[in-house]
Short mmCIF file of C-alpha atoms in Angstrom, two decimals:
data_model
loop_
_atom_site.label_atom_id
_atom_site.label_comp_id
_atom_site.label_asym_id
_atom_site.label_seq_id
_atom_site.Cartn_x
_atom_site.Cartn_y
_atom_site.Cartn_z
CA MET A 152 -4.59 45.93 64.57
CA ARG A 153 -6.93 46.58 61.68
CA HIS A 154 -8.23 50.10 61.20
CA ASP A 155 -10.70 49.46 58.38
CA TRP A 156 -13.64 50.37 60.60
CA VAL A 157 -12.31 53.91 61.03
CA PHE A 158 -12.61 54.52 57.30
CA ASP A 159 -16.10 52.98 57.25
CA VAL A 160 -17.27 55.36 59.99
CA LEU A 161 -15.63 58.41 58.42
CA SER A 162 -17.06 57.51 55.01
CA ASP A 163 -20.55 57.22 56.48
CA LEU A 164 -20.15 60.59 58.20
CA LEU A 165 -18.89 62.18 54.98
CA ALA A 166 -21.85 60.79 53.04
CA TYR A 167 -24.27 62.05 55.71
CA ALA A 168 -22.76 65.53 55.73
CA THR A 169 -22.77 65.72 51.93
CA GLN A 170 -26.36 64.48 51.59
CA ASN A 171 -27.67 66.79 54.31
CA GLY A 172 -26.17 70.10 53.21
CA LEU A 173 -23.33 70.29 55.73
CA PRO A 174 -20.43 71.36 53.50
CA ARG A 175 -18.08 72.53 56.27
CA LEU A 176 -18.49 69.27 58.15
CA ALA A 177 -17.97 67.34 54.90
CA ALA A 178 -14.74 69.26 54.23
CA LYS A 179 -13.44 68.56 57.76
CA VAL A 180 -14.31 64.87 57.50
CA SER A 181 -12.56 64.71 54.13
CA GLU A 182 -9.45 66.25 55.73
CA THR A 183 -9.72 63.72 58.55
CA ILE A 184 -9.88 60.84 56.06
CA ASP A 185 -6.73 62.16 54.37
CA GLU A 186 -4.95 62.48 57.73
CA ALA A 187 -6.00 58.96 58.71
CA ARG A 188 -4.60 57.67 55.41
CA ARG A 189 -1.26 59.34 56.16
CA GLU A 190 -1.11 58.29 59.80
CA ILE A 191 -2.36 54.72 59.49
CA GLY A 192 -0.55 54.23 56.21
CA PRO A 193 -1.00 51.79 53.37
CA THR A 194 0.70 48.96 55.32
CA GLU A 195 -2.23 48.76 57.74
CA ILE A 196 -4.93 48.86 55.08
CA GLY A 197 -4.56 48.14 51.41
CA PRO A 198 -4.45 51.09 49.02
CA THR A 199 -7.30 49.55 47.04
CA GLU A 200 -9.51 49.83 50.12
CA ILE A 201 -9.07 53.58 50.57
CA GLY A 202 -7.69 54.77 47.25
CA PRO A 203 -4.36 56.42 46.58
CA THR A 204 -2.74 58.44 49.33
CA GLU A 205 -2.05 62.10 48.79
CA SER A 206 1.17 63.72 49.91
CA GLY A 207 0.39 67.32 48.96
CA PRO A 208 -2.31 69.83 49.85
CA ASP A 209 -5.86 69.36 48.70
CA GLU A 210 -6.19 70.77 45.18
CA SER A 211 -9.98 70.42 44.90
CA GLY A 212 -10.81 73.96 46.01
CA PRO A 213 -13.63 75.13 48.28
CA ASP A 214 -16.41 74.91 45.66
CA GLU A 215 -16.02 71.20 44.94
CA PRO A 216 -17.64 68.74 47.35
CA PRO A 217 -15.29 66.20 48.94
CA GLN A 218 -15.50 62.69 47.58
CA ALA A 219 -16.02 59.72 49.87
CA PRO A 220 -13.93 56.61 49.40
CA PRO A 221 -15.96 53.63 48.20
CA THR A 222 -17.58 51.52 50.91
CA PRO A 223 -19.05 48.43 49.26
CA GLY A 224 -21.80 46.74 51.21
CA ARG A 225 -22.47 49.72 53.51
CA ARG A 226 -25.73 51.64 53.44
CA MET A 227 -26.86 54.85 55.10
CA HIS A 228 -29.72 54.52 57.57
#
């Protein structure tokens, strides 16, 4: 089963939270994207579709906004 749509939805939610001043939601969605990467794994979706997987804790710190994975062809409404 393909799980690409999960990353599309999470990416849209991350973009929405970031653009609308919801930093705590954005941080949680970013954590969820990382967890989905670990759980679904690169065998289900290609690493080029979601970027490299991370095995360690998030090093970005609380002051840096989370970054959404690229979603070509998708637009926010």
